[in-house]
Structures are given as C-alpha cells and as structure tokens.
Amino acid sequence: MSRNDIDNLRHGSDPQIRCYRSSFSDQMEMLAPTPVVADYLDHHDDWFERCAAPMQVHAVDRQSYGLTLGRFGNFGFEVEPTIGLRLLPEEQKVYRIETIDLNRDPAGESPALNDHYDVDFRARMELKPWASPTTDDSSLATAVSWDLDLAVWIRLPRVITMLPDALVQSSGDHLLKQIVRQISRRLTWKVQEDFHANHGLVCPPRRRAAF
C-alpha cells in the first residue's frame, strides 16, 4: 500500500470508509527479577512467533514481523488484515510496538495488500518490580503492564454504507473490541506461560484483563 493510499484511507472524505477503534490493558506477573524478564523480552525472536500462534507470523527483519490478525468484517463484508509490527528496543524499562509499512520490507516478503483497509497498532509494555504473594521482596518478581491502542480503517461496500451510520459504526466497534480482547488476552497468557516454562518456574494464575 502506498503512502497516498494510506493517507486517503485515514484522512480522505470517502463516505465508504469507516474507522473502528479499540484499546486494551492488562498485566503479566512474572516470578523473576526485572533484568531476567527484560532479557527474555529482548530476545523476542525466540518467543514472538511461538506465542502469537495460531495467528500467522513471519519475520521481516531482526525487529519486525508480519502478523495476520484474523477476520474482521461488518454485515457480511470481511477482510483479514495483515500488518507489520516493529518491536522497539527497551528504553528505561519500557517496550513499545509500532506499525510499519510491509510494502517497504527490504526482504521483499510483503503480503498482497490493497486499498480496502489500513491498521494502526500501538502498544506499550512497562516493567516494574512487584511484591508477589509468595514473597515480600519486590526485587524477586516483575509486573509487566501492557496497553494497546488499535485503529482499523475499512472501505466498506456501498450497500453497507446505506444502513444507518450509527448502526454501522457501533457494530464495527463492538466486533473490533471482541477481536482485540481475544488476541490480546491470548498473547498475554501465552507470553506469561512461555516465560515461566522456559525458566522452570510455576506460572501465576491468569487474571482478568482491565479495559
């Protein structure tokens, strides 16, 4: 997708284009010191593809991946967005994930994108010492706070945009929230479980996510 295509989707005046947004917050409790958790997160080439399954993932470069989110649609019209994500290096115990343009992948592995959708994925993870129920020493455990903001622009068929605007918008927002909840919870749990399994530790019980 060219930069002009992206700008037209995000900032154009086409009445067939709808923008749906959702956010997610959660926390992973890691029963290990913060430097150990940071070292695990730094080596995402070892765990990201494994933990993102069953979503399709392919490495773009040492910091980036192409990720197929799953089917997203409204009133029978569906797309299966594939986005590029770059996992940025840690900075003061904060990790960020940002969207990249897969069409600019120098390895030439870009999926076939068209002008029907665009995705903006922004995530932030922060590591803090945590006093777990099993120890009062916060230097022995780490809390990883996780926040995600996701926006999807979709060019809908004209017949759908003839429906009431509030209905088209609310149904799409609801569907995107369900997708974000499912993907984010599963990824959070799998990373938490993978970390503890790889370090021979008992994984804390799953906790409810905060939205």
Short mmCIF file of N, CA and C in Angstrom, two decimals, residues 82-158:
data_model
loop_
_atom_site.label_atom_id
_atom_site.label_comp_id
_atom_site.label_asym_id
_atom_site.label_seq_id
_atom_site.Cartn_x
_atom_site.Cartn_y
_atom_site.Cartn_z
N THR A 82 -3.43 -8.05 7.50
CA THR A 82 -2.05 -8.42 7.80
C THR A 82 -1.29 -7.12 8.01
N ILE A 83 -0.63 -7.01 9.16
CA ILE A 83 0.04 -5.76 9.49
C ILE A 83 1.50 -6.03 9.79
N GLY A 84 2.30 -5.00 9.69
CA GLY A 84 3.70 -5.08 10.07
C GLY A 84 3.90 -4.45 11.43
N LEU A 85 4.59 -5.17 12.33
CA LEU A 85 4.86 -4.68 13.68
C LEU A 85 6.36 -4.63 13.92
N ARG A 86 6.81 -3.53 14.50
CA ARG A 86 8.21 -3.43 14.90
C ARG A 86 8.28 -3.38 16.43
N LEU A 87 9.04 -4.31 17.02
CA LEU A 87 9.24 -4.35 18.46
C LEU A 87 10.48 -3.53 18.78
N LEU A 88 10.27 -2.36 19.35
CA LEU A 88 11.37 -1.44 19.60
C LEU A 88 12.18 -1.87 20.82
N PRO A 89 13.47 -1.54 20.85
CA PRO A 89 14.31 -1.91 22.00
C PRO A 89 13.82 -1.25 23.28
N GLU A 90 14.14 -1.87 24.39
CA GLU A 90 13.76 -1.35 25.71
C GLU A 90 14.38 0.02 25.96
N GLU A 91 13.61 0.90 26.57
CA GLU A 91 14.11 2.22 26.97
C GLU A 91 13.56 2.55 28.34
N GLN A 92 14.41 2.52 29.33
CA GLN A 92 14.04 2.78 30.73
C GLN A 92 12.89 1.87 31.17
N LYS A 93 13.07 0.59 30.90
CA LYS A 93 12.13 -0.47 31.28
C LYS A 93 10.79 -0.37 30.55
N VAL A 94 10.75 0.32 29.44
CA VAL A 94 9.54 0.44 28.63
C VAL A 94 9.81 -0.11 27.23
N TYR A 95 8.91 -0.97 26.78
CA TYR A 95 8.97 -1.54 25.43
C TYR A 95 7.77 -1.01 24.64
N ARG A 96 7.99 -0.70 23.37
CA ARG A 96 6.91 -0.23 22.52
C ARG A 96 6.86 -1.06 21.24
N ILE A 97 5.64 -1.20 20.72
CA ILE A 97 5.43 -1.88 19.43
C ILE A 97 4.69 -0.89 18.53
N GLU A 98 5.19 -0.72 17.31
CA GLU A 98 4.57 0.22 16.38
C GLU A 98 4.32 -0.45 15.04
N THR A 99 3.43 0.16 14.27
CA THR A 99 3.10 -0.36 12.95
C THR A 99 4.15 0.07 11.94
N ILE A 100 4.50 -0.83 11.02
CA ILE A 100 5.37 -0.48 9.91
C ILE A 100 4.66 -0.83 8.60
N ASP A 101 5.14 -0.24 7.52
CA ASP A 101 4.59 -0.49 6.20
C ASP A 101 5.28 -1.72 5.62
N LEU A 102 4.55 -2.81 5.48
CA LEU A 102 5.15 -4.03 4.96
C LEU A 102 5.63 -3.88 3.52
N ASN A 103 5.03 -2.98 2.77
CA ASN A 103 5.46 -2.80 1.39
C ASN A 103 6.86 -2.23 1.29
N ARG A 104 7.41 -1.74 2.41
CA ARG A 104 8.77 -1.22 2.41
C ARG A 104 9.76 -2.22 2.96
N ASP A 105 9.33 -3.44 3.11
CA ASP A 105 10.18 -4.50 3.60
C ASP A 105 11.30 -4.78 2.60
N PRO A 106 12.57 -4.57 2.98
CA PRO A 106 13.66 -4.80 2.04
C PRO A 106 13.82 -6.27 1.66
N ALA A 107 13.29 -7.17 2.47
CA ALA A 107 13.42 -8.60 2.16
C ALA A 107 12.41 -9.04 1.10
N GLY A 108 11.47 -8.14 0.77
CA GLY A 108 10.52 -8.44 -0.29
C GLY A 108 9.50 -9.49 0.06
N GLU A 109 9.14 -9.60 1.35
CA GLU A 109 8.20 -10.63 1.78
C GLU A 109 6.81 -10.06 2.04
N SER A 110 6.51 -8.90 1.48
CA SER A 110 5.24 -8.25 1.78
C SER A 110 4.06 -9.06 1.28
N PRO A 111 3.00 -9.17 2.11
CA PRO A 111 1.78 -9.79 1.61
C PRO A 111 1.09 -8.86 0.62
N ALA A 112 0.14 -9.42 -0.13
CA ALA A 112 -0.57 -8.61 -1.12
C ALA A 112 -1.61 -7.75 -0.41
N LEU A 113 -1.28 -6.48 -0.24
CA LEU A 113 -2.21 -5.55 0.38
C LEU A 113 -2.96 -4.81 -0.72
N ASN A 114 -4.13 -4.30 -0.36
CA ASN A 114 -4.87 -3.47 -1.31
C ASN A 114 -5.36 -2.23 -0.59
N ASP A 115 -6.21 -1.49 -1.23
CA ASP A 115 -6.62 -0.21 -0.65
C ASP A 115 -7.92 -0.32 0.14
N HIS A 116 -8.27 -1.52 0.61
CA HIS A 116 -9.52 -1.71 1.35
C HIS A 116 -9.38 -1.53 2.85
N TYR A 117 -8.19 -1.59 3.39
CA TYR A 117 -8.05 -1.42 4.83
C TYR A 117 -6.67 -0.90 5.19
N ASP A 118 -6.58 -0.36 6.41
CA ASP A 118 -5.31 0.04 6.99
C ASP A 118 -5.42 -0.17 8.49
N VAL A 119 -4.31 -0.44 9.15
CA VAL A 119 -4.30 -0.72 10.57
C VAL A 119 -3.22 0.11 11.25
N ASP A 120 -3.56 0.68 12.39
CA ASP A 120 -2.57 1.39 13.21
C ASP A 120 -2.54 0.70 14.58
N PHE A 121 -1.43 0.05 14.90
CA PHE A 121 -1.25 -0.75 16.11
C PHE A 121 -0.19 -0.06 16.95
N ARG A 122 -0.56 0.32 18.18
CA ARG A 122 0.41 0.95 19.09
C ARG A 122 0.30 0.29 20.46
N ALA A 123 1.40 -0.29 20.92
CA ALA A 123 1.40 -0.98 22.19
C ALA A 123 2.58 -0.51 23.05
N ARG A 124 2.38 -0.63 24.36
CA ARG A 124 3.41 -0.21 25.32
C ARG A 124 3.45 -1.22 26.45
N MET A 125 4.65 -1.68 26.81
CA MET A 125 4.85 -2.56 27.96
C MET A 125 5.84 -1.90 28.91
N GLU A 126 5.51 -1.88 30.20
CA GLU A 126 6.40 -1.29 31.20
C GLU A 126 6.69 -2.31 32.29
N LEU A 127 7.96 -2.45 32.66
CA LEU A 127 8.38 -3.40 33.67
C LEU A 127 8.60 -2.68 35.00
N LYS A 128 8.01 -3.23 36.07
CA LYS A 128 8.19 -2.67 37.41
C LYS A 128 8.39 -3.81 38.41
N PRO A 129 9.24 -3.59 39.42
CA PRO A 129 9.36 -4.59 40.49
C PRO A 129 7.99 -4.83 41.14
N TRP A 130 7.76 -6.06 41.55
CA TRP A 130 6.43 -6.43 42.07
C TRP A 130 6.58 -7.34 43.27
N ALA A 131 5.90 -7.01 44.36
CA ALA A 131 5.89 -7.86 45.55
C ALA A 131 4.80 -8.90 45.37
N SER A 132 5.18 -10.09 44.97
CA SER A 132 4.22 -11.15 44.70
C SER A 132 3.68 -11.72 46.01
N PRO A 133 2.55 -12.46 45.94
CA PRO A 133 2.00 -13.08 47.16
C PRO A 133 2.95 -14.09 47.79
N THR A 134 3.90 -14.59 47.01
CA THR A 134 4.81 -15.62 47.53
C THR A 134 6.07 -15.04 48.16
N THR A 135 6.29 -13.73 47.98
CA THR A 135 7.47 -13.10 48.57
C THR A 135 7.21 -11.62 48.78
N ASP A 136 7.76 -11.06 49.85
CA ASP A 136 7.63 -9.62 50.11
C ASP A 136 8.75 -8.83 49.44
N ASP A 137 9.67 -9.52 48.81
CA ASP A 137 10.83 -8.87 48.20
C ASP A 137 10.49 -8.53 46.74
N SER A 138 10.25 -7.25 46.45
CA SER A 138 9.84 -6.83 45.11
C SER A 138 10.95 -7.01 44.09
N SER A 139 12.20 -7.23 44.55
CA SER A 139 13.28 -7.42 43.58
C SER A 139 13.26 -8.81 42.97
N LEU A 140 12.41 -9.70 43.48
CA LEU A 140 12.37 -11.08 43.00
C LEU A 140 11.23 -11.35 42.02
N ALA A 141 10.39 -10.36 41.76
CA ALA A 141 9.27 -10.54 40.83
C ALA A 141 9.05 -9.24 40.06
N THR A 142 8.37 -9.37 38.90
CA THR A 142 8.19 -8.24 38.00
C THR A 142 6.76 -8.19 37.48
N ALA A 143 6.20 -6.99 37.47
CA ALA A 143 4.89 -6.76 36.85
C ALA A 143 5.11 -6.09 35.50
N VAL A 144 4.50 -6.68 34.46
CA VAL A 144 4.61 -6.12 33.11
C VAL A 144 3.24 -5.55 32.73
N SER A 145 3.12 -4.24 32.74
CA SER A 145 1.87 -3.58 32.34
C SER A 145 1.82 -3.48 30.82
N TRP A 146 0.66 -3.78 30.25
CA TRP A 146 0.51 -3.90 28.80
C TRP A 146 -0.68 -3.07 28.35
N ASP A 147 -0.46 -2.12 27.43
CA ASP A 147 -1.52 -1.27 26.89
C ASP A 147 -1.47 -1.31 25.37
N LEU A 148 -2.63 -1.41 24.76
CA LEU A 148 -2.73 -1.47 23.30
C LEU A 148 -3.83 -0.54 22.81
N ASP A 149 -3.51 0.24 21.78
CA ASP A 149 -4.50 1.04 21.06
C ASP A 149 -4.47 0.60 19.61
N LEU A 150 -5.65 0.24 19.08
CA LEU A 150 -5.73 -0.29 17.72
C LEU A 150 -6.82 0.46 16.95
N ALA A 151 -6.49 0.87 15.75
CA ALA A 151 -7.46 1.50 14.85
C ALA A 151 -7.42 0.78 13.51
N VAL A 152 -8.60 0.53 12.94
CA VAL A 152 -8.71 -0.13 11.64
C VAL A 152 -9.59 0.72 10.74
N TRP A 153 -9.07 1.06 9.58
CA TRP A 153 -9.85 1.77 8.57
C TRP A 153 -10.27 0.76 7.50
N ILE A 154 -11.55 0.72 7.17
CA ILE A 154 -12.06 -0.23 6.18
C ILE A 154 -12.92 0.50 5.16
N ARG A 155 -12.66 0.20 3.90
CA ARG A 155 -13.52 0.72 2.83
C ARG A 155 -14.65 -0.29 2.62
N LEU A 156 -15.85 0.06 3.07
CA LEU A 156 -16.99 -0.85 3.02
C LEU A 156 -17.71 -0.76 1.68
N PRO A 157 -18.38 -1.84 1.27
CA PRO A 157 -19.22 -1.77 0.06
C PRO A 157 -20.30 -0.71 0.22
N ARG A 158 -20.68 -0.12 -0.87
CA ARG A 158 -21.66 0.97 -0.83
C ARG A 158 -22.98 0.55 -0.20
#
